[in-house]
């Protein structure tokens, strides 16, 4: 089969005035370009689209290039946040507004079926539609983060440290790995990483040993978040979008995710030998005046409520953020009731209000900017063209496509990657693109687990990097190849699962 730019019929179909484009395609035939084929396919798609239409479509191409340029520059600034020292939330918001502003320069080229006097109203409706989709994800995240803050501030996670306490370094490593893996599936990988690092600081005093544990926390948290619909921002996005289901992702991705954690843990255990000193376990500080039973109730109500959210969605068919708000309201009420029997002067309403102020709003603003900027690319047709390019480049091999996406997620933020993929590929009724199809299941796994390959590749890695002062070079030298081995092992296990059982 001839590729489009090698097909004589394709070249003859171009208008005579487009000789420059013909020469470009012929030059592509003569030399082996170093650009990825998927990128050339994207260029080819837009070039062919321009050549088939009139001057307005050429104007659309100019605007499209400008929008893509703004997005790429913003993306690079986000990826190089540690170099530019500019908060990625600020960059994401600027990128979002600039992309939509550029779209408004010539909106008629993108919506030819809409009357000129109705364009402004139509685009307002489009923005509100995308904003509604983004708001569902953002309210879910804010509710989940608040619930975890309530549980943590009232000593709900004290039992985690009591469960992990041991003098054996390897035994502690395995306990920590499994605890992180399952907690991240229930809470989320970012929150679980913070909790586990706080616990490790109480149990491990040697910095050298604690770096090994911290690296495994990142790997275990990302692996655990990949098989749960509420364990990672990317799986939350896919679940809310409706391309994966709770039963499907747990059934098919659990074992690959577990393997992606077990393989690195097995390798890292040989770097830990001996036992800790008896003085390692520091006394536990009481963080509230609640009793132990009250703290346990708060823990199980918060964690159990998070587990109940997917069930609530299935039973009521309401958006997931409604379930989160239900759990938050219930937990808030219970903590106020418990507060009646304490001698503290302030009210629990004020305490929870204070916890709300601790929510990382910059992260919420970052997600808002990214999701709305990706929506612009979806509206102008860039994502569709990119999806077609990837399919042509790899002949629909979704293992390779998602494998590349997973590696990219360790270099750049996985949120825009997954948001882009949701816009690139439409949901089909059957096949790999259907709900719980191979593509969407693998995307959930690869985008989540792939972020472990670099310390900056995931939210969990970034927060652990800040808490434990882990350097990029140390992680790249000591951990990257181990995380990559687990990543490939998980993909292999998923392939075996699909061949034998699904």
mmCIF file with all atom_site columns, N, CA, C and O in Angstrom, residues 257-307:
data_model
loop_
_atom_site.group_PDB
_atom_site.id
_atom_site.type_symbol
_atom_site.label_atom_id
_atom_site.label_alt_id
_atom_site.label_comp_id
_atom_site.label_asym_id
_atom_site.label_entity_id
_atom_site.label_seq_id
_atom_site.pdbx_PDB_ins_code
_atom_site.Cartn_x
_atom_site.Cartn_y
_atom_site.Cartn_z
_atom_site.occupancy
_atom_site.B_iso_or_equiv
_atom_site.pdbx_formal_charge
_atom_site.auth_seq_id
_atom_site.auth_comp_id
_atom_site.auth_asym_id
_atom_site.auth_atom_id
_atom_site.pdbx_PDB_model_num
ATOM 1   N N  . UNK A 1 257 ? -1.129  -3.903 36.737 1.00 0.00 ? 257 UNK A N  1
ATOM 2   C CA . UNK A 1 257 ? -0.672  -2.863 37.659 1.00 0.00 ? 257 UNK A CA 1
ATOM 3   C C  . UNK A 1 257 ? 0.093   -3.467 38.827 1.00 0.00 ? 257 UNK A C  1
ATOM 4   O O  . UNK A 1 257 ? 1.126   -2.934 39.257 1.00 0.00 ? 257 UNK A O  1
ATOM 5   N N  . UNK A 1 258 ? -0.406  -4.582 39.354 1.00 0.00 ? 258 UNK A N  1
ATOM 6   C CA . UNK A 1 258 ? 0.273   -5.252 40.454 1.00 0.00 ? 258 UNK A CA 1
ATOM 7   C C  . UNK A 1 258 ? 1.666   -5.716 40.033 1.00 0.00 ? 258 UNK A C  1
ATOM 8   O O  . UNK A 1 258 ? 2.644   -5.557 40.778 1.00 0.00 ? 258 UNK A O  1
ATOM 9   N N  . UNK A 1 259 ? 1.771   -6.277 38.832 1.00 0.00 ? 259 UNK A N  1
ATOM 10  C CA . UNK A 1 259 ? 3.066   -6.741 38.330 1.00 0.00 ? 259 UNK A CA 1
ATOM 11  C C  . UNK A 1 259 ? 4.028   -5.568 38.156 1.00 0.00 ? 259 UNK A C  1
ATOM 12  O O  . UNK A 1 259 ? 5.229   -5.676 38.456 1.00 0.00 ? 259 UNK A O  1
ATOM 13  N N  . UNK A 1 260 ? 3.502   -4.420 37.689 1.00 0.00 ? 260 UNK A N  1
ATOM 14  C CA . UNK A 1 260 ? 4.360   -3.249 37.498 1.00 0.00 ? 260 UNK A CA 1
ATOM 15  C C  . UNK A 1 260 ? 4.898   -2.711 38.816 1.00 0.00 ? 260 UNK A C  1
ATOM 16  O O  . UNK A 1 260 ? 5.868   -1.946 38.829 1.00 0.00 ? 260 UNK A O  1
ATOM 17  N N  . UNK A 1 261 ? 4.280   -3.094 39.931 1.00 0.00 ? 261 UNK A N  1
ATOM 18  C CA . UNK A 1 261 ? 4.796   -2.742 41.250 1.00 0.00 ? 261 UNK A CA 1
ATOM 19  C C  . UNK A 1 261 ? 5.699   -3.839 41.802 1.00 0.00 ? 261 UNK A C  1
ATOM 20  O O  . UNK A 1 261 ? 6.739   -3.565 42.414 1.00 0.00 ? 261 UNK A O  1
ATOM 21  N N  . UNK A 1 262 ? 5.335   -5.099 41.599 1.00 0.00 ? 262 UNK A N  1
ATOM 22  C CA . UNK A 1 262 ? 6.084   -6.217 42.152 1.00 0.00 ? 262 UNK A CA 1
ATOM 23  C C  . UNK A 1 262 ? 7.484   -6.335 41.560 1.00 0.00 ? 262 UNK A C  1
ATOM 24  O O  . UNK A 1 262 ? 8.451   -6.618 42.277 1.00 0.00 ? 262 UNK A O  1
ATOM 25  N N  . UNK A 1 263 ? 7.609   -6.121 40.267 1.00 0.00 ? 263 UNK A N  1
ATOM 26  C CA . UNK A 1 263 ? 8.919   -6.262 39.614 1.00 0.00 ? 263 UNK A CA 1
ATOM 27  C C  . UNK A 1 263 ? 9.924   -5.251 40.173 1.00 0.00 ? 263 UNK A C  1
ATOM 28  O O  . UNK A 1 263 ? 11.036  -5.625 40.576 1.00 0.00 ? 263 UNK A O  1
ATOM 29  N N  . UNK A 1 264 ? 9.611   -3.943 40.237 1.00 0.00 ? 264 UNK A N  1
ATOM 30  C CA . UNK A 1 264 ? 10.561  -3.009 40.851 1.00 0.00 ? 264 UNK A CA 1
ATOM 31  C C  . UNK A 1 264 ? 10.818  -3.290 42.329 1.00 0.00 ? 264 UNK A C  1
ATOM 32  O O  . UNK A 1 264 ? 11.962  -3.153 42.796 1.00 0.00 ? 264 UNK A O  1
ATOM 33  N N  . UNK A 1 265 ? 9.778   -3.700 43.066 1.00 0.00 ? 265 UNK A N  1
ATOM 34  C CA . UNK A 1 265 ? 9.973   -3.997 44.486 1.00 0.00 ? 265 UNK A CA 1
ATOM 35  C C  . UNK A 1 265 ? 10.923  -5.175 44.664 1.00 0.00 ? 265 UNK A C  1
ATOM 36  O O  . UNK A 1 265 ? 11.781  -5.171 45.562 1.00 0.00 ? 265 UNK A O  1
ATOM 37  N N  . UNK A 1 266 ? 10.786  -6.177 43.816 1.00 0.00 ? 266 UNK A N  1
ATOM 38  C CA . UNK A 1 266 ? 11.662  -7.348 43.890 1.00 0.00 ? 266 UNK A CA 1
ATOM 39  C C  . UNK A 1 266 ? 13.118  -6.947 43.633 1.00 0.00 ? 266 UNK A C  1
ATOM 40  O O  . UNK A 1 266 ? 14.036  -7.448 44.279 1.00 0.00 ? 266 UNK A O  1
ATOM 41  N N  . UNK A 1 267 ? 13.333  -6.036 42.686 1.00 0.00 ? 267 UNK A N  1
ATOM 42  C CA . UNK A 1 267 ? 14.700  -5.596 42.375 1.00 0.00 ? 267 UNK A CA 1
ATOM 43  C C  . UNK A 1 267 ? 15.259  -4.717 43.488 1.00 0.00 ? 267 UNK A C  1
ATOM 44  O O  . UNK A 1 267 ? 16.414  -4.869 43.914 1.00 0.00 ? 267 UNK A O  1
ATOM 45  N N  . UNK A 1 268 ? 14.436  -3.801 43.995 1.00 0.00 ? 268 UNK A N  1
ATOM 46  C CA . UNK A 1 268 ? 14.906  -2.848 44.996 1.00 0.00 ? 268 UNK A CA 1
ATOM 47  C C  . UNK A 1 268 ? 15.171  -3.481 46.358 1.00 0.00 ? 268 UNK A C  1
ATOM 48  O O  . UNK A 1 268 ? 15.946  -2.932 47.152 1.00 0.00 ? 268 UNK A O  1
ATOM 49  N N  . UNK A 1 269 ? 14.563  -4.636 46.629 1.00 0.00 ? 269 UNK A N  1
ATOM 50  C CA . UNK A 1 269 ? 14.752  -5.242 47.945 1.00 0.00 ? 269 UNK A CA 1
ATOM 51  C C  . UNK A 1 269 ? 16.217  -5.621 48.191 1.00 0.00 ? 269 UNK A C  1
ATOM 52  O O  . UNK A 1 269 ? 16.668  -5.697 49.345 1.00 0.00 ? 269 UNK A O  1
ATOM 53  N N  . UNK A 1 270 ? 16.977  -5.852 47.118 1.00 0.00 ? 270 UNK A N  1
ATOM 54  C CA . UNK A 1 270 ? 18.375  -6.243 47.281 1.00 0.00 ? 270 UNK A CA 1
ATOM 55  C C  . UNK A 1 270 ? 19.268  -5.056 47.644 1.00 0.00 ? 270 UNK A C  1
ATOM 56  O O  . UNK A 1 270 ? 20.452  -5.242 47.935 1.00 0.00 ? 270 UNK A O  1
ATOM 57  N N  . UNK A 1 271 ? 18.699  -3.851 47.594 1.00 0.00 ? 271 UNK A N  1
ATOM 58  C CA . UNK A 1 271 ? 19.454  -2.680 48.032 1.00 0.00 ? 271 UNK A CA 1
ATOM 59  C C  . UNK A 1 271 ? 19.220  -2.368 49.513 1.00 0.00 ? 271 UNK A C  1
ATOM 60  O O  . UNK A 1 271 ? 19.785  -1.415 50.039 1.00 0.00 ? 271 UNK A O  1
ATOM 61  N N  . UNK A 1 272 ? 18.369  -3.169 50.159 1.00 0.00 ? 272 UNK A N  1
ATOM 62  C CA . UNK A 1 272 ? 18.064  -2.974 51.580 1.00 0.00 ? 272 UNK A CA 1
ATOM 63  C C  . UNK A 1 272 ? 18.431  -4.235 52.349 1.00 0.00 ? 272 UNK A C  1
ATOM 64  O O  . UNK A 1 272 ? 17.933  -5.321 52.053 1.00 0.00 ? 272 UNK A O  1
ATOM 65  N N  . UNK A 1 273 ? 19.302  -4.096 53.314 1.00 0.00 ? 273 UNK A N  1
ATOM 66  C CA . UNK A 1 273 ? 19.746  -5.250 54.090 1.00 0.00 ? 273 UNK A CA 1
ATOM 67  C C  . UNK A 1 273 ? 19.769  -4.901 55.568 1.00 0.00 ? 273 UNK A C  1
ATOM 68  O O  . UNK A 1 273 ? 19.944  -3.750 55.957 1.00 0.00 ? 273 UNK A O  1
ATOM 69  N N  . UNK A 1 274 ? 19.589  -5.920 56.396 1.00 0.00 ? 274 UNK A N  1
ATOM 70  C CA . UNK A 1 274 ? 19.706  -5.732 57.838 1.00 0.00 ? 274 UNK A CA 1
ATOM 71  C C  . UNK A 1 274 ? 18.415  -5.265 58.482 1.00 0.00 ? 274 UNK A C  1
ATOM 72  O O  . UNK A 1 274 ? 17.322  -5.348 57.911 1.00 0.00 ? 274 UNK A O  1
ATOM 73  N N  . UNK A 1 275 ? 18.576  -4.744 59.714 1.00 0.00 ? 275 UNK A N  1
ATOM 74  C CA . UNK A 1 275 ? 17.432  -4.295 60.499 1.00 0.00 ? 275 UNK A CA 1
ATOM 75  C C  . UNK A 1 275 ? 17.654  -2.881 61.003 1.00 0.00 ? 275 UNK A C  1
ATOM 76  O O  . UNK A 1 275 ? 18.772  -2.369 61.026 1.00 0.00 ? 275 UNK A O  1
ATOM 77  N N  . UNK A 1 276 ? 16.566  -2.260 61.413 1.00 0.00 ? 276 UNK A N  1
ATOM 78  C CA . UNK A 1 276 ? 16.636  -0.917 61.983 1.00 0.00 ? 276 UNK A CA 1
ATOM 79  C C  . UNK A 1 276 ? 17.003  -1.001 63.459 1.00 0.00 ? 276 UNK A C  1
ATOM 80  O O  . UNK A 1 276 ? 16.849  -2.038 64.107 1.00 0.00 ? 276 UNK A O  1
ATOM 81  N N  . UNK A 1 277 ? 17.465  0.135  64.006 1.00 0.00 ? 277 UNK A N  1
ATOM 82  C CA . UNK A 1 277 ? 17.702  0.220  65.443 1.00 0.00 ? 277 UNK A CA 1
ATOM 83  C C  . UNK A 1 277 ? 16.370  0.246  66.179 1.00 0.00 ? 277 UNK A C  1
ATOM 84  O O  . UNK A 1 277 ? 15.346  0.664  65.648 1.00 0.00 ? 277 UNK A O  1
ATOM 85  N N  . UNK A 1 278 ? 16.397  -0.176 67.417 1.00 0.00 ? 278 UNK A N  1
ATOM 86  C CA . UNK A 1 278 ? 15.165  -0.196 68.204 1.00 0.00 ? 278 UNK A CA 1
ATOM 87  C C  . UNK A 1 278 ? 14.597  1.204  68.429 1.00 0.00 ? 278 UNK A C  1
ATOM 88  O O  . UNK A 1 278 ? 13.403  1.375  68.624 1.00 0.00 ? 278 UNK A O  1
ATOM 89  N N  . UNK A 1 279 ? 15.466  2.200  68.370 1.00 0.00 ? 279 UNK A N  1
ATOM 90  C CA . UNK A 1 279 ? 15.025  3.571  68.646 1.00 0.00 ? 279 UNK A CA 1
ATOM 91  C C  . UNK A 1 279 ? 14.399  4.259  67.440 1.00 0.00 ? 279 UNK A C  1
ATOM 92  O O  . UNK A 1 279 ? 14.078  5.435  67.491 1.00 0.00 ? 279 UNK A O  1
ATOM 93  N N  . UNK A 1 280 ? 14.223  3.508  66.350 1.00 0.00 ? 280 UNK A N  1
ATOM 94  C CA . UNK A 1 280 ? 13.714  4.133  65.135 1.00 0.00 ? 280 UNK A CA 1
ATOM 95  C C  . UNK A 1 280 ? 12.268  4.585  65.270 1.00 0.00 ? 280 UNK A C  1
ATOM 96  O O  . UNK A 1 280 ? 11.860  5.578  64.672 1.00 0.00 ? 280 UNK A O  1
ATOM 97  N N  . UNK A 1 281 ? 11.456  3.859  66.050 1.00 0.00 ? 281 UNK A N  1
ATOM 98  C CA . UNK A 1 281 ? 10.032  4.169  66.133 1.00 0.00 ? 281 UNK A CA 1
ATOM 99  C C  . UNK A 1 281 ? 9.795   5.271  67.152 1.00 0.00 ? 281 UNK A C  1
ATOM 100 O O  . UNK A 1 281 ? 9.873   5.048  68.350 1.00 0.00 ? 281 UNK A O  1
ATOM 101 N N  . UNK A 1 282 ? 9.543   6.442  66.648 1.00 0.00 ? 282 UNK A N  1
ATOM 102 C CA . UNK A 1 282 ? 9.344   7.599  67.508 1.00 0.00 ? 282 UNK A CA 1
ATOM 103 C C  . UNK A 1 282 ? 7.949   7.588  68.100 1.00 0.00 ? 282 UNK A C  1
ATOM 104 O O  . UNK A 1 282 ? 7.022   7.008  67.530 1.00 0.00 ? 282 UNK A O  1
ATOM 105 N N  . UNK A 1 283 ? 7.744   8.236  69.251 1.00 0.00 ? 283 UNK A N  1
ATOM 106 C CA . UNK A 1 283 ? 6.409   8.256  69.843 1.00 0.00 ? 283 UNK A CA 1
ATOM 107 C C  . UNK A 1 283 ? 5.403   8.957  68.950 1.00 0.00 ? 283 UNK A C  1
ATOM 108 O O  . UNK A 1 283 ? 5.722   9.915  68.265 1.00 0.00 ? 283 UNK A O  1
ATOM 109 N N  . UNK A 1 284 ? 4.193   8.469  68.992 1.00 0.00 ? 284 UNK A N  1
ATOM 110 C CA . UNK A 1 284 ? 3.128   8.990  68.133 1.00 0.00 ? 284 UNK A CA 1
ATOM 111 C C  . UNK A 1 284 ? 2.512   10.223 68.763 1.00 0.00 ? 284 UNK A C  1
ATOM 112 O O  . UNK A 1 284 ? 2.164   10.239 69.932 1.00 0.00 ? 284 UNK A O  1
ATOM 113 N N  . UNK A 1 285 ? 2.385   11.266 67.978 1.00 0.00 ? 285 UNK A N  1
ATOM 114 C CA . UNK A 1 285 ? 1.796   12.510 68.461 1.00 0.00 ? 285 UNK A CA 1
ATOM 115 C C  . UNK A 1 285 ? 0.306   12.526 68.172 1.00 0.00 ? 285 UNK A C  1
ATOM 116 O O  . UNK A 1 285 ? -0.113  12.218 67.067 1.00 0.00 ? 285 UNK A O  1
ATOM 117 N N  . UNK A 1 286 ? -0.474  12.873 69.177 1.00 0.00 ? 286 UNK A N  1
ATOM 118 C CA . UNK A 1 286 ? -1.906  12.990 68.974 1.00 0.00 ? 286 UNK A CA 1
ATOM 119 C C  . UNK A 1 286 ? -2.208  14.305 68.271 1.00 0.00 ? 286 UNK A C  1
ATOM 120 O O  . UNK A 1 286 ? -1.790  15.368 68.713 1.00 0.00 ? 286 UNK A O  1
ATOM 121 N N  . UNK A 1 287 ? -2.918  14.226 67.173 1.00 0.00 ? 287 UNK A N  1
ATOM 122 C CA . UNK A 1 287 ? -3.188  15.429 66.397 1.00 0.00 ? 287 UNK A CA 1
ATOM 123 C C  . UNK A 1 287 ? -4.546  16.029 66.735 1.00 0.00 ? 287 UNK A C  1
ATOM 124 O O  . UNK A 1 287 ? -4.830  17.144 66.346 1.00 0.00 ? 287 UNK A O  1
ATOM 125 N N  . UNK A 1 288 ? -5.411  15.316 67.428 1.00 0.00 ? 288 UNK A N  1
ATOM 126 C CA . UNK A 1 288 ? -6.699  15.856 67.811 1.00 0.00 ? 288 UNK A CA 1
ATOM 127 C C  . UNK A 1 288 ? -7.075  15.277 69.162 1.00 0.00 ? 288 UNK A C  1
ATOM 128 O O  . UNK A 1 288 ? -6.434  14.371 69.684 1.00 0.00 ? 288 UNK A O  1
ATOM 129 N N  . UNK A 1 289 ? -8.165  15.781 69.717 1.00 0.00 ? 289 UNK A N  1
ATOM 130 C CA . UNK A 1 289 ? -8.666  15.257 70.980 1.00 0.00 ? 289 UNK A CA 1
ATOM 131 C C  . UNK A 1 289 ? -9.688  14.144 70.771 1.00 0.00 ? 289 UNK A C  1
ATOM 132 O O  . UNK A 1 289 ? -10.319 13.693 71.716 1.00 0.00 ? 289 UNK A O  1
ATOM 133 N N  . UNK A 1 290 ? -9.862  13.701 69.544 1.00 0.00 ? 290 UNK A N  1
ATOM 134 C CA . UNK A 1 290 ? -10.775 12.587 69.284 1.00 0.00 ? 290 UNK A CA 1
ATOM 135 C C  . UNK A 1 290 ? -10.178 11.297 69.849 1.00 0.00 ? 290 UNK A C  1
ATOM 136 O O  . UNK A 1 290 ? -8.965  11.113 69.892 1.00 0.00 ? 290 UNK A O  1
ATOM 137 N N  . UNK A 1 291 ? -11.062 10.380 70.249 1.00 0.00 ? 291 UNK A N  1
ATOM 138 C CA . UNK A 1 291 ? -10.607 9.090  70.751 1.00 0.00 ? 291 UNK A CA 1
ATOM 139 C C  . UNK A 1 291 ? -10.166 8.209  69.592 1.00 0.00 ? 291 UNK A C  1
ATOM 140 O O  . UNK A 1 291 ? -10.406 8.521  68.417 1.00 0.00 ? 291 UNK A O  1
ATOM 141 N N  . UNK A 1 292 ? -9.536  7.087  69.950 1.00 0.00 ? 292 UNK A N  1
ATOM 142 C CA . UNK A 1 292 ? -9.073  6.166  68.916 1.00 0.00 ? 292 UNK A CA 1
ATOM 143 C C  . UNK A 1 292 ? -10.233 5.622  68.103 1.00 0.00 ? 292 UNK A C  1
ATOM 144 O O  . UNK A 1 292 ? -10.148 5.503  66.872 1.00 0.00 ? 292 UNK A O  1
ATOM 145 N N  . UNK A 1 293 ? -11.343 5.280  68.760 1.00 0.00 ? 293 UNK A N  1
ATOM 146 C CA . UNK A 1 293 ? -12.500 4.754  68.032 1.00 0.00 ? 293 UNK A CA 1
ATOM 147 C C  . UNK A 1 293 ? -13.089 5.808  67.102 1.00 0.00 ? 293 UNK A C  1
ATOM 148 O O  . UNK A 1 293 ? -13.518 5.495  65.983 1.00 0.00 ? 293 UNK A O  1
ATOM 149 N N  . UNK A 1 294 ? -13.107 7.064  67.548 1.00 0.00 ? 294 UNK A N  1
ATOM 150 C CA . UNK A 1 294 ? -13.616 8.131  66.685 1.00 0.00 ? 294 UNK A CA 1
ATOM 151 C C  . UNK A 1 294 ? -12.723 8.326  65.468 1.00 0.00 ? 294 UNK A C  1
ATOM 152 O O  . UNK A 1 294 ? -13.214 8.530  64.354 1.00 0.00 ? 294 UNK A O  1
ATOM 153 N N  . UNK A 1 295 ? -11.399 8.259  65.682 1.00 0.00 ? 295 UNK A N  1
ATOM 154 C CA . UNK A 1 295 ? -10.485 8.383  64.542 1.00 0.00 ? 295 UNK A CA 1
ATOM 155 C C  . UNK A 1 295 ? -10.663 7.240  63.570 1.00 0.00 ? 295 UNK A C  1
ATOM 156 O O  . UNK A 1 295 ? -10.619 7.435  62.351 1.00 0.00 ? 295 UNK A O  1
ATOM 157 N N  . UNK A 1 296 ? -10.884 6.034  64.074 1.00 0.00 ? 296 UNK A N  1
ATOM 158 C CA . UNK A 1 296 ? -11.115 4.896  63.190 1.00 0.00 ? 296 UNK A CA 1
ATOM 159 C C  . UNK A 1 296 ? -12.406 5.057  62.397 1.00 0.00 ? 296 UNK A C  1
ATOM 160 O O  . UNK A 1 296 ? -12.480 4.702  61.211 1.00 0.00 ? 296 UNK A O  1
ATOM 161 N N  . UNK A 1 297 ? -13.438 5.588  63.055 1.00 0.00 ? 297 UNK A N  1
ATOM 162 C CA . UNK A 1 297 ? -14.703 5.826  62.353 1.00 0.00 ? 297 UNK A CA 1
ATOM 163 C C  . UNK A 1 297 ? -14.498 6.843  61.233 1.00 0.00 ? 297 UNK A C  1
ATOM 164 O O  . UNK A 1 297 ? -15.002 6.664  60.105 1.00 0.00 ? 297 UNK A O  1
ATOM 165 N N  . UNK A 1 298 ? -13.754 7.901  61.532 1.00 0.00 ? 298 UNK A N  1
ATOM 166 C CA . UNK A 1 298 ? -13.487 8.910  60.512 1.00 0.00 ? 298 UNK A CA 1
ATOM 167 C C  . UNK A 1 298 ? -12.728 8.300  59.340 1.00 0.00 ? 298 UNK A C  1
ATOM 168 O O  . UNK A 1 298 ? -13.032 8.561  58.168 1.00 0.00 ? 298 UNK A O  1
ATOM 169 N N  . UNK A 1 299 ? -11.737 7.452  59.652 1.00 0.00 ? 299 UNK A N  1
ATOM 170 C CA . UNK A 1 299 ? -10.958 6.821  58.589 1.00 0.00 ? 299 UNK A CA 1
ATOM 171 C C  . UNK A 1 299 ? -11.828 5.939  57.709 1.00 0.00 ? 299 UNK A C  1
ATOM 172 O O  . UNK A 1 299 ? -11.843 6.086  56.478 1.00 0.00 ? 299 UNK A O  1
ATOM 173 N N  . UNK A 1 300 ? -12.566 5.034  58.321 1.00 0.00 ? 300 UNK A N  1
ATOM 174 C CA . UNK A 1 300 ? -13.348 4.095  57.521 1.00 0.00 ? 300 UNK A CA 1
ATOM 175 C C  . UNK A 1 300 ? -14.510 4.771  56.809 1.00 0.00 ? 300 UNK A C  1
ATOM 176 O O  . UNK A 1 300 ? -14.902 4.353  55.719 1.00 0.00 ? 300 UNK A O  1
ATOM 177 N N  . UNK A 1 301 ? -15.051 5.839  57.416 1.00 0.00 ? 301 UNK A N  1
ATOM 178 C CA . UNK A 1 301 ? -16.113 6.577  56.745 1.00 0.00 ? 301 UNK A CA 1
ATOM 179 C C  . UNK A 1 301 ? -15.569 7.308  55.520 1.00 0.00 ? 301 UNK A C  1
ATOM 180 O O  . UNK A 1 301 ? -16.195 7.307  54.446 1.00 0.00 ? 301 UNK A O  1
ATOM 181 N N  . UNK A 1 302 ? -14.376 7.911  55.661 1.00 0.00 ? 302 UNK A N  1
ATOM 182 C CA . UNK A 1 302 ? -13.780 8.603  54.520 1.00 0.00 ? 302 UNK A CA 1
ATOM 183 C C  . UNK A 1 302 ? -13.341 7.659  53.432 1.00 0.00 ? 302 UNK A C  1
ATOM 184 O O  . UNK A 1 302 ? -13.691 7.831  52.257 1.00 0.00 ? 302 UNK A O  1
ATOM 185 N N  . UNK A 1 303 ? -12.572 6.636  53.806 1.00 0.00 ? 303 UNK A N  1
ATOM 186 C CA . UNK A 1 303 ? -12.075 5.681  52.815 1.00 0.00 ? 303 UNK A CA 1
ATOM 187 C C  . UNK A 1 303 ? -13.220 4.849  52.239 1.00 0.00 ? 303 UNK A C  1
ATOM 188 O O  . UNK A 1 303 ? -13.299 4.624  51.023 1.00 0.00 ? 303 UNK A O  1
ATOM 189 N N  . UNK A 1 304 ? -14.122 4.389  53.116 1.00 0.00 ? 304 UNK A N  1
ATOM 190 C CA . UNK A 1 304 ? -15.270 3.625  52.627 1.00 0.00 ? 304 UNK A CA 1
ATOM 191 C C  . UNK A 1 304 ? -16.157 4.461  51.729 1.00 0.00 ? 304 UNK A C  1
ATOM 192 O O  . UNK A 1 304 ? -16.719 3.949  50.746 1.00 0.00 ? 304 UNK A O  1
ATOM 193 N N  . UNK A 1 305 ? -16.300 5.749  52.060 1.00 0.00 ? 305 UNK A N  1
ATOM 194 C CA . UNK A 1 305 ? -17.090 6.625  51.203 1.00 0.00 ? 305 UNK A CA 1
ATOM 195 C C  . UNK A 1 305 ? -16.494 6.775  49.824 1.00 0.00 ? 305 UNK A C  1
ATOM 196 O O  . UNK A 1 305 ? -17.218 6.772  48.810 1.00 0.00 ? 305 UNK A O  1
ATOM 197 N N  . UNK A 1 306 ? -15.166 6.895  49.749 1.00 0.00 ? 306 UNK A N  1
ATOM 198 C CA . UNK A 1 306 ? -14.516 6.977  48.448 1.00 0.00 ? 306 UNK A CA 1
ATOM 199 C C  . UNK A 1 306 ? -14.730 5.708  47.633 1.00 0.00 ? 306 UNK A C  1
ATOM 200 O O  . UNK A 1 306 ? -14.929 5.759  46.414 1.00 0.00 ? 306 UNK A O  1
ATOM 201 N N  . UNK A 1 307 ? -14.698 4.565  48.306 1.00 0.00 ? 307 UNK A N  1
ATOM 202 C CA . UNK A 1 307 ? -14.965 3.298  47.620 1.00 0.00 ? 307 UNK A CA 1
ATOM 203 C C  . UNK A 1 307 ? -16.412 3.208  47.142 1.00 0.00 ? 307 UNK A C  1
ATOM 204 O O  . UNK A 1 307 ? -16.721 2.533  46.155 1.00 0.00 ? 307 UNK A O  1
#
